[in-house]
Amino acid sequence: MKFTFYVIIIILIYLRIFCLSSFGINLKDDNFYLKKKYFSDYSLGVFFGRYIKNFFEDQEKMGIFLNKKNLILGLEDSIIDKVKLSDSEISHSLLLLDNKLKQANKVVLEEESKDNFFKGQNYINKFCKEEGVKKTKSGLVYLIKKIGEGNFAVDNSVIYIKYIGTLIDKSAFDSSYYKKDYSAHFLLKNLINGLQEGIKLIKKGGIIKLVIPPTLAYGKNILPGIPINSTLIFNVELLNIK
């Protein structure tokens, strides 16, 4: 359970403080941490503290406000072995909280999904007004900058391409330019639908800009660097077809 993980982190911090006090370190001395032998302890506490602070802020954004004083009280009671609730009551409370967090997160994702979809549609509408831009029946929008020569790629083609994929805010989520020779190769049919359809529109040496709506990309799936329901932009140069 995600929430339990954060609670464990906080407990570890308080256990560390409890242990420091047990070893005679005066925690009321604001400068105790300046002694080099305590640098790691203090730095780790700051790291965890910031992590936990961000966690609380994230929950508040979803409309869930946790009582920090009660949380600290629970930590203290656990450390001195004077917990006021039974294990079953604790498990039930955390389960209720976990369900509440999941529901709140679902609402946030639904709102984000709608917002990203409409922003993507606005971008597509503006792009469609540019000279030379075309739109397919599936909703793919493209601009061929160079058609290339030879044959078109088919589903079972292995394509060699240079490419960069960005969101509509121009932030890059993937690029072949990070690779040693600036290129990559793929089996065409393994790519997302928008790329499959778009790359078939050019030949070897061709260059194309693709604006791919979420229905032809990753839809409501969430990937690293790609928010839910995102419209994607790919600039692709087709180097070779095999």
PDB file of C-alpha atoms in Angstrom:
ATOM      1  CA  MET A   1       0.000   0.000   0.000  1.00  0.00           C
ATOM      2  CA  LYS A   2       1.520   3.317  -1.068  1.00  0.00           C
ATOM      3  CA  PHE A   3       0.427   5.198   2.034  1.00  0.00           C
ATOM      4  CA  THR A   4       1.905   2.544   4.314  1.00  0.00           C
ATOM      5  CA  PHE A   5       5.255   3.016   2.582  1.00  0.00           C
ATOM      6  CA  TYR A   6       5.335   6.680   3.513  1.00  0.00           C
ATOM      7  CA  VAL A   7       4.312   5.923   7.073  1.00  0.00           C
ATOM      8  CA  ILE A   8       7.212   3.481   7.343  1.00  0.00           C
ATOM      9  CA  ILE A   9       9.626   6.183   6.159  1.00  0.00           C
ATOM     10  CA  ILE A  10       8.353   8.592   8.798  1.00  0.00           C
ATOM     11  CA  ILE A  11       8.637   5.914  11.464  1.00  0.00           C
ATOM     12  CA  LEU A  12      12.252   5.321  10.483  1.00  0.00           C
ATOM     13  CA  ILE A  13      13.002   9.007  10.876  1.00  0.00           C
ATOM     14  CA  TYR A  14      11.453   9.159  14.318  1.00  0.00           C
ATOM     15  CA  LEU A  15      13.191   5.962  15.345  1.00  0.00           C
ATOM     16  CA  ARG A  16      16.471   7.576  14.329  1.00  0.00           C
ATOM     17  CA  ILE A  17      15.694  10.616  16.441  1.00  0.00           C
ATOM     18  CA  PHE A  18      14.718   8.353  19.344  1.00  0.00           C
ATOM     19  CA  CYS A  19      18.022   6.504  19.020  1.00  0.00           C
ATOM     20  CA  LEU A  20      20.024   9.740  18.899  1.00  0.00           C
ATOM     21  CA  SER A  21      18.398  10.868  22.126  1.00  0.00           C
ATOM     22  CA  SER A  22      19.185   7.498  23.689  1.00  0.00           C
ATOM     23  CA  PHE A  23      22.855   7.968  22.876  1.00  0.00           C
ATOM     24  CA  GLY A  24      22.961  11.270  24.699  1.00  0.00           C
ATOM     25  CA  ILE A  25      22.808  13.618  21.737  1.00  0.00           C
ATOM     26  CA  ASN A  26      21.149  16.865  22.714  1.00  0.00           C
ATOM     27  CA  LEU A  27      18.520  17.411  20.022  1.00  0.00           C
ATOM     28  CA  LYS A  28      17.637  20.793  21.532  1.00  0.00           C
ATOM     29  CA  ASP A  29      21.084  21.964  20.467  1.00  0.00           C
ATOM     30  CA  ASP A  30      20.337  23.446  17.042  1.00  0.00           C
ATOM     31  CA  ASN A  31      23.942  22.943  15.984  1.00  0.00           C
ATOM     32  CA  PHE A  32      24.427  19.271  16.876  1.00  0.00           C
ATOM     33  CA  TYR A  33      24.098  18.250  13.227  1.00  0.00           C
ATOM     34  CA  LEU A  34      27.046  20.453  12.273  1.00  0.00           C
ATOM     35  CA  LYS A  35      29.377  17.822  13.655  1.00  0.00           C
ATOM     36  CA  LYS A  36      30.626  15.886  10.643  1.00  0.00           C
ATOM     37  CA  LYS A  37      29.779  12.505  12.095  1.00  0.00           C
ATOM     38  CA  TYR A  38      26.092  13.489  12.023  1.00  0.00           C
ATOM     39  CA  PHE A  39      26.054  14.949   8.485  1.00  0.00           C
ATOM     40  CA  SER A  40      24.713  11.754   6.906  1.00  0.00           C
ATOM     41  CA  ASP A  41      22.005  11.369   9.537  1.00  0.00           C
ATOM     42  CA  TYR A  42      20.824  14.930   9.167  1.00  0.00           C
ATOM     43  CA  SER A  43      20.997  14.882   5.360  1.00  0.00           C
ATOM     44  CA  LEU A  44      18.964  11.670   5.230  1.00  0.00           C
ATOM     45  CA  GLY A  45      16.381  13.250   7.516  1.00  0.00           C
ATOM     46  CA  VAL A  46      16.120  16.296   5.243  1.00  0.00           C
ATOM     47  CA  PHE A  47      15.736  14.066   2.196  1.00  0.00           C
ATOM     48  CA  PHE A  48      12.943  12.031   3.764  1.00  0.00           C
ATOM     49  CA  GLY A  49      11.328  15.136   5.224  1.00  0.00           C
ATOM     50  CA  ARG A  50      11.067  16.812   1.839  1.00  0.00           C
ATOM     51  CA  TYR A  51       9.742  13.603   0.317  1.00  0.00           C
ATOM     52  CA  ILE A  52       7.038  13.354   2.971  1.00  0.00           C
ATOM     53  CA  LYS A  53       6.205  17.055   2.671  1.00  0.00           C
ATOM     54  CA  ASN A  54       5.611  16.579  -1.053  1.00  0.00           C
ATOM     55  CA  PHE A  55       3.409  13.580  -0.273  1.00  0.00           C
ATOM     56  CA  PHE A  56       1.156  15.662   1.997  1.00  0.00           C
ATOM     57  CA  GLU A  57       0.999  18.435  -0.604  1.00  0.00           C
ATOM     58  CA  ASP A  58      -0.024  15.929  -3.290  1.00  0.00           C
ATOM     59  CA  GLN A  59      -2.845  14.617  -1.097  1.00  0.00           C
ATOM     60  CA  GLU A  60      -4.062  18.140  -0.375  1.00  0.00           C
ATOM     61  CA  LYS A  61      -4.242  18.815  -4.117  1.00  0.00           C
ATOM     62  CA  MET A  62      -6.655  15.870  -4.319  1.00  0.00           C
ATOM     63  CA  GLY A  63      -8.756  17.285  -1.467  1.00  0.00           C
ATOM     64  CA  ILE A  64      -7.445  14.928   1.211  1.00  0.00           C
ATOM     65  CA  PHE A  65      -6.139  16.665   4.327  1.00  0.00           C
ATOM     66  CA  LEU A  66      -4.287  14.523   6.840  1.00  0.00           C
ATOM     67  CA  ASN A  67      -3.919  15.666  10.440  1.00  0.00           C
ATOM     68  CA  LYS A  68      -0.170  15.945  10.943  1.00  0.00           C
ATOM     69  CA  LYS A  69      -0.417  16.165  14.743  1.00  0.00           C
ATOM     70  CA  ASN A  70      -2.345  12.896  14.940  1.00  0.00           C
ATOM     71  CA  LEU A  71       0.133  11.266  12.592  1.00  0.00           C
ATOM     72  CA  ILE A  72       3.052  12.326  14.808  1.00  0.00           C
ATOM     73  CA  LEU A  73       1.145  11.143  17.886  1.00  0.00           C
ATOM     74  CA  GLY A  74       0.738   7.731  16.279  1.00  0.00           C
ATOM     75  CA  LEU A  75       4.465   7.616  15.577  1.00  0.00           C
ATOM     76  CA  GLU A  76       5.362   8.525  19.129  1.00  0.00           C
ATOM     77  CA  ASP A  77       2.932   5.970  20.602  1.00  0.00           C
ATOM     78  CA  SER A  78       4.366   3.290  18.330  1.00  0.00           C
ATOM     79  CA  ILE A  79       7.945   4.067  19.368  1.00  0.00           C
ATOM     80  CA  ILE A  80       7.144   3.860  23.092  1.00  0.00           C
ATOM     81  CA  ASP A  81       4.879   0.837  22.516  1.00  0.00           C
ATOM     82  CA  LYS A  82       1.671   2.498  23.733  1.00  0.00           C
ATOM     83  CA  VAL A  83      -0.504   2.250  20.616  1.00  0.00           C
ATOM     84  CA  LYS A  84      -4.126   3.155  21.354  1.00  0.00           C
ATOM     85  CA  LEU A  85      -5.676   1.150  18.497  1.00  0.00           C
ATOM     86  CA  SER A  86      -5.701  -2.580  17.801  1.00  0.00           C
ATOM     87  CA  ASP A  87      -3.908  -4.004  14.755  1.00  0.00           C
ATOM     88  CA  SER A  88      -7.258  -4.736  13.110  1.00  0.00           C
ATOM     89  CA  GLU A  89      -8.440  -1.142  13.670  1.00  0.00           C
ATOM     90  CA  ILE A  90      -5.199   0.176  12.195  1.00  0.00           C
ATOM     91  CA  SER A  91      -5.418  -2.109   9.156  1.00  0.00           C
ATOM     92  CA  HIS A  92      -9.057  -1.159   8.581  1.00  0.00           C
ATOM     93  CA  SER A  93      -8.288   2.578   8.867  1.00  0.00           C
ATOM     94  CA  LEU A  94      -5.392   2.348   6.419  1.00  0.00           C
ATOM     95  CA  LEU A  95      -7.534   0.347   3.987  1.00  0.00           C
ATOM     96  CA  LEU A  96     -10.221   3.051   4.098  1.00  0.00           C
ATOM     97  CA  LEU A  97      -7.592   5.717   3.517  1.00  0.00           C
ATOM     98  CA  ASP A  98      -6.074   3.776   0.641  1.00  0.00           C
ATOM     99  CA  ASN A  99      -9.495   3.470  -1.032  1.00  0.00           C
ATOM    100  CA  LYS A 100     -10.065   7.182  -0.504  1.00  0.00           C
ATOM    101  CA  LEU A 101      -6.709   7.995  -2.108  1.00  0.00           C
ATOM    102  CA  LYS A 102      -7.434   5.748  -5.099  1.00  0.00           C
ATOM    103  CA  GLN A 103     -10.823   7.380  -5.644  1.00  0.00           C
ATOM    104  CA  ALA A 104      -9.373  10.872  -5.373  1.00  0.00           C
ATOM    105  CA  ASN A 105      -6.577   9.959  -7.771  1.00  0.00           C
ATOM    106  CA  LYS A 106      -9.135   8.592 -10.224  1.00  0.00           C
ATOM    107  CA  VAL A 107     -10.999  11.916 -10.201  1.00  0.00           C
ATOM    108  CA  VAL A 108      -7.739  13.833 -10.750  1.00  0.00           C
ATOM    109  CA  LEU A 109      -6.793  11.592 -13.678  1.00  0.00           C
ATOM    110  CA  GLU A 110     -10.221  11.993 -15.280  1.00  0.00           C
ATOM    111  CA  GLU A 111      -9.909  15.777 -15.091  1.00  0.00           C
ATOM    112  CA  GLU A 112      -6.350  15.650 -16.437  1.00  0.00           C
ATOM    113  CA  SER A 113      -7.478  13.348 -19.242  1.00  0.00           C
ATOM    114  CA  LYS A 114     -10.199  15.754 -20.380  1.00  0.00           C
ATOM    115  CA  ASP A 115      -7.890  18.752 -20.104  1.00  0.00           C
ATOM    116  CA  ASN A 116      -5.129  17.092 -22.136  1.00  0.00           C
ATOM    117  CA  PHE A 117      -7.612  15.969 -24.792  1.00  0.00           C
ATOM    118  CA  PHE A 118      -9.023  19.467 -25.331  1.00  0.00           C
ATOM    119  CA  LYS A 119      -5.563  21.042 -25.366  1.00  0.00           C
ATOM    120  CA  GLY A 120      -4.528  18.494 -27.966  1.00  0.00           C
ATOM    121  CA  GLN A 121      -7.568  19.234 -30.111  1.00  0.00           C
ATOM    122  CA  ASN A 122      -6.810  22.952 -29.981  1.00  0.00           C
ATOM    123  CA  TYR A 123      -3.247  22.267 -31.113  1.00  0.00           C
ATOM    124  CA  ILE A 124      -4.492  20.061 -33.964  1.00  0.00           C
ATOM    125  CA  ASN A 125      -7.008  22.676 -35.105  1.00  0.00           C
ATOM    126  CA  LYS A 126      -4.283  25.321 -35.277  1.00  0.00           C
ATOM    127  CA  PHE A 127      -1.844  22.997 -37.035  1.00  0.00           C
ATOM    128  CA  CYS A 128      -4.460  22.101 -39.649  1.00  0.00           C
ATOM    129  CA  LYS A 129      -4.527  25.745 -40.757  1.00  0.00           C
ATOM    130  CA  GLU A 130      -0.858  25.648 -41.770  1.00  0.00           C
ATOM    131  CA  GLU A 131       0.006  25.337 -45.458  1.00  0.00           C
ATOM    132  CA  GLY A 132       0.397  21.770 -46.714  1.00  0.00           C
ATOM    133  CA  VAL A 133      -1.054  20.081 -43.633  1.00  0.00           C
ATOM    134  CA  LYS A 134      -3.440  17.185 -44.264  1.00  0.00           C
ATOM    135  CA  LYS A 135      -5.663  14.986 -42.109  1.00  0.00           C
ATOM    136  CA  THR A 136      -6.547  11.323 -42.607  1.00  0.00           C
ATOM    137  CA  LYS A 137      -9.887   9.663 -41.883  1.00  0.00           C
ATOM    138  CA  SER A 138      -8.453   8.184 -38.688  1.00  0.00           C
ATOM    139  CA  GLY A 139      -7.627  11.628 -37.335  1.00  0.00           C
ATOM    140  CA  LEU A 140      -3.873  11.629 -38.018  1.00  0.00           C
ATOM    141  CA  VAL A 141      -2.587  15.061 -39.008  1.00  0.00           C
ATOM    142  CA  TYR A 142       0.618  15.352 -41.015  1.00  0.00           C
ATOM    143  CA  LEU A 143       2.894  17.578 -43.039  1.00  0.00           C
ATOM    144  CA  ILE A 144       5.158  15.936 -45.608  1.00  0.00           C
ATOM    145  CA  LYS A 145       8.341  17.972 -45.893  1.00  0.00           C
ATOM    146  CA  LYS A 146      10.007  15.544 -48.302  1.00  0.00           C
ATOM    147  CA  ILE A 147       8.349  12.535 -49.944  1.00  0.00           C
ATOM    148  CA  GLY A 148      11.550  10.519 -50.580  1.00  0.00           C
ATOM    149  CA  GLU A 149      12.239   7.924 -53.280  1.00  0.00           C
ATOM    150  CA  GLY A 150      11.550   4.245 -53.910  1.00  0.00           C
ATOM    151  CA  ASN A 151       8.865   2.095 -52.313  1.00  0.00           C
ATOM    152  CA  PHE A 152       6.609   2.781 -49.364  1.00  0.00           C
ATOM    153  CA  ALA A 153       7.005   0.802 -46.144  1.00  0.00           C
ATOM    154  CA  VAL A 154       4.518  -1.958 -45.266  1.00  0.00           C
ATOM    155  CA  ASP A 155       3.509  -3.543 -41.961  1.00  0.00           C
ATOM    156  CA  ASN A 156       6.348  -6.077 -41.944  1.00  0.00           C
ATOM    157  CA  SER A 157       9.010  -3.579 -42.994  1.00  0.00           C
ATOM    158  CA  VAL A 158      11.945  -2.845 -40.725  1.00  0.00           C
ATOM    159  CA  ILE A 159      12.347   0.907 -40.806  1.00  0.00           C
ATOM    160  CA  TYR A 160      15.464   2.925 -39.971  1.00  0.00           C
ATOM    161  CA  ILE A 161      14.588   6.406 -38.791  1.00  0.00           C
ATOM    162  CA  LYS A 162      15.767   9.539 -37.082  1.00  0.00           C
ATOM    163  CA  TYR A 163      13.006  10.955 -34.919  1.00  0.00           C
ATOM    164  CA  ILE A 164      12.043  13.104 -31.980  1.00  0.00           C
ATOM    165  CA  GLY A 165       8.768  12.785 -30.090  1.00  0.00           C
ATOM    166  CA  THR A 166       7.387  15.718 -28.130  1.00  0.00           C
ATOM    167  CA  LEU A 167       4.257  16.803 -26.325  1.00  0.00           C
ATOM    168  CA  ILE A 168       2.343  19.870 -27.479  1.00  0.00           C
ATOM    169  CA  ASP A 169       4.327  21.981 -24.999  1.00  0.00           C
ATOM    170  CA  LYS A 170       7.479  21.006 -26.960  1.00  0.00           C
ATOM    171  CA  SER A 171       8.933  18.880 -24.152  1.00  0.00           C
ATOM    172  CA  ALA A 172      10.646  15.798 -25.602  1.00  0.00           C
ATOM    173  CA  PHE A 173       9.747  12.341 -24.267  1.00  0.00           C
ATOM    174  CA  ASP A 174      11.737  10.253 -26.769  1.00  0.00           C
ATOM    175  CA  SER A 175      14.353  10.766 -29.446  1.00  0.00           C
ATOM    176  CA  SER A 176      16.759   8.788 -31.586  1.00  0.00           C
ATOM    177  CA  TYR A 177      19.214  11.666 -31.242  1.00  0.00           C
ATOM    178  CA  TYR A 178      20.123  10.338 -27.806  1.00  0.00           C
ATOM    179  CA  LYS A 179      21.592   7.276 -29.532  1.00  0.00           C
ATOM    180  CA  LYS A 180      25.151   6.935 -30.778  1.00  0.00           C
ATOM    181  CA  ASP A 181      24.381   7.204 -34.499  1.00  0.00           C
ATOM    182  CA  TYR A 182      21.245   9.328 -33.987  1.00  0.00           C
ATOM    183  CA  SER A 183      19.033   6.662 -35.549  1.00  0.00           C
ATOM    184  CA  ALA A 184      16.890   3.690 -34.539  1.00  0.00           C
ATOM    185  CA  HIS A 185      15.193   0.797 -36.284  1.00  0.00           C
ATOM    186  CA  PHE A 186      11.823  -0.817 -35.624  1.00  0.00           C
ATOM    187  CA  LEU A 187       9.424  -3.359 -37.080  1.00  0.00           C
ATOM    188  CA  LEU A 188       6.784  -0.976 -38.378  1.00  0.00           C
ATOM    189  CA  LYS A 189       3.776  -2.961 -37.169  1.00  0.00           C
ATOM    190  CA  ASN A 190       5.065  -2.788 -33.589  1.00  0.00           C
ATOM    191  CA  LEU A 191       4.769   0.997 -33.420  1.00  0.00           C
ATOM    192  CA  ILE A 192       1.729   2.958 -32.250  1.00  0.00           C
ATOM    193  CA  ASN A 193      -1.012   3.299 -34.865  1.00  0.00           C
ATOM    194  CA  GLY A 194      -0.269   6.949 -35.611  1.00  0.00           C
ATOM    195  CA  LEU A 195       3.364   6.218 -36.442  1.00  0.00           C
ATOM    196  CA  GLN A 196       2.472   3.174 -38.520  1.00  0.00           C
ATOM    197  CA  GLU A 197       0.039   5.154 -40.608  1.00  0.00           C
ATOM    198  CA  GLY A 198       2.242   8.224 -40.905  1.00  0.00           C
ATOM    199  CA  ILE A 199       5.495   6.520 -41.876  1.00  0.00           C
ATOM    200  CA  LYS A 200       3.657   4.687 -44.699  1.00  0.00           C
ATOM    201  CA  LEU A 201       3.049   8.105 -46.287  1.00  0.00           C
ATOM    202  CA  ILE A 202       6.730   8.685 -47.130  1.00  0.00           C
ATOM    203  CA  LYS A 203       9.512   6.763 -48.862  1.00  0.00           C
ATOM    204  CA  LYS A 204      13.218   6.287 -48.183  1.00  0.00           C
ATOM    205  CA  GLY A 205      14.752   9.710 -47.517  1.00  0.00           C
ATOM    206  CA  GLY A 206      11.364  11.209 -46.726  1.00  0.00           C
ATOM    207  CA  ILE A 207      10.708  13.622 -43.880  1.00  0.00           C
ATOM    208  CA  ILE A 208       7.349  14.069 -42.178  1.00  0.00           C
ATOM    209  CA  LYS A 209       5.809  15.807 -39.179  1.00  0.00           C
ATOM    210  CA  LEU A 210       3.045  13.830 -37.486  1.00  0.00           C
ATOM    211  CA  VAL A 211       0.542  15.131 -34.981  1.00  0.00           C
ATOM    212  CA  ILE A 212      -1.011  12.066 -33.404  1.00  0.00           C
ATOM    213  CA  PRO A 213      -4.223  12.271 -31.336  1.00  0.00           C
ATOM    214  CA  PRO A 214      -4.429  10.053 -28.225  1.00  0.00           C
ATOM    215  CA  THR A 215      -6.741   7.595 -30.011  1.00  0.00           C
ATOM    216  CA  LEU A 216      -3.830   6.728 -32.313  1.00  0.00           C
ATOM    217  CA  ALA A 217      -1.184   6.944 -29.582  1.00  0.00           C
ATOM    218  CA  TYR A 218      -1.369   5.748 -25.964  1.00  0.00           C
ATOM    219  CA  GLY A 219      -4.870   6.965 -25.080  1.00  0.00           C
ATOM    220  CA  LYS A 220      -5.551   6.826 -21.344  1.00  0.00           C
ATOM    221  CA  ASN A 221      -2.472   4.756 -20.603  1.00  0.00           C
ATOM    222  CA  ILE A 222       0.167   6.592 -18.593  1.00  0.00           C
ATOM    223  CA  LEU A 223       3.809   6.191 -19.612  1.00  0.00           C
ATOM    224  CA  PRO A 224       6.958   7.867 -18.272  1.00  0.00           C
ATOM    225  CA  GLY A 225       7.047  11.352 -19.763  1.00  0.00           C
ATOM    226  CA  ILE A 226       3.651  10.971 -21.457  1.00  0.00           C
ATOM    227  CA  PRO A 227       0.620  12.165 -19.458  1.00  0.00           C
ATOM    228  CA  ILE A 228      -2.779  10.566 -19.865  1.00  0.00           C
ATOM    229  CA  ASN A 229      -4.639  11.262 -23.143  1.00  0.00           C
ATOM    230  CA  SER A 230      -1.746  13.205 -24.676  1.00  0.00           C
ATOM    231  CA  THR A 231      -1.515  14.356 -28.271  1.00  0.00           C
ATOM    232  CA  LEU A 232       1.955  13.478 -29.561  1.00  0.00           C
ATOM    233  CA  ILE A 233       4.141  15.152 -32.154  1.00  0.00           C
ATOM    234  CA  PHE A 234       6.761  13.234 -34.108  1.00  0.00           C
ATOM    235  CA  ASN A 235       9.272  14.634 -36.554  1.00  0.00           C
ATOM    236  CA  VAL A 236      10.548  11.669 -38.553  1.00  0.00           C
ATOM    237  CA  GLU A 237      13.185  11.152 -41.225  1.00  0.00           C
ATOM    238  CA  LEU A 238      12.952   7.742 -42.927  1.00  0.00           C
ATOM    239  CA  LEU A 239      16.528   6.639 -43.583  1.00  0.00           C
ATOM    240  CA  ASN A 240      15.944   3.162 -44.950  1.00  0.00           C
ATOM    241  CA  ILE A 241      13.354   0.388 -45.416  1.00  0.00           C
ATOM    242  CA  LYS A 242      14.135  -3.321 -45.303  1.00  0.00           C
TER     243      LYS A 242
END
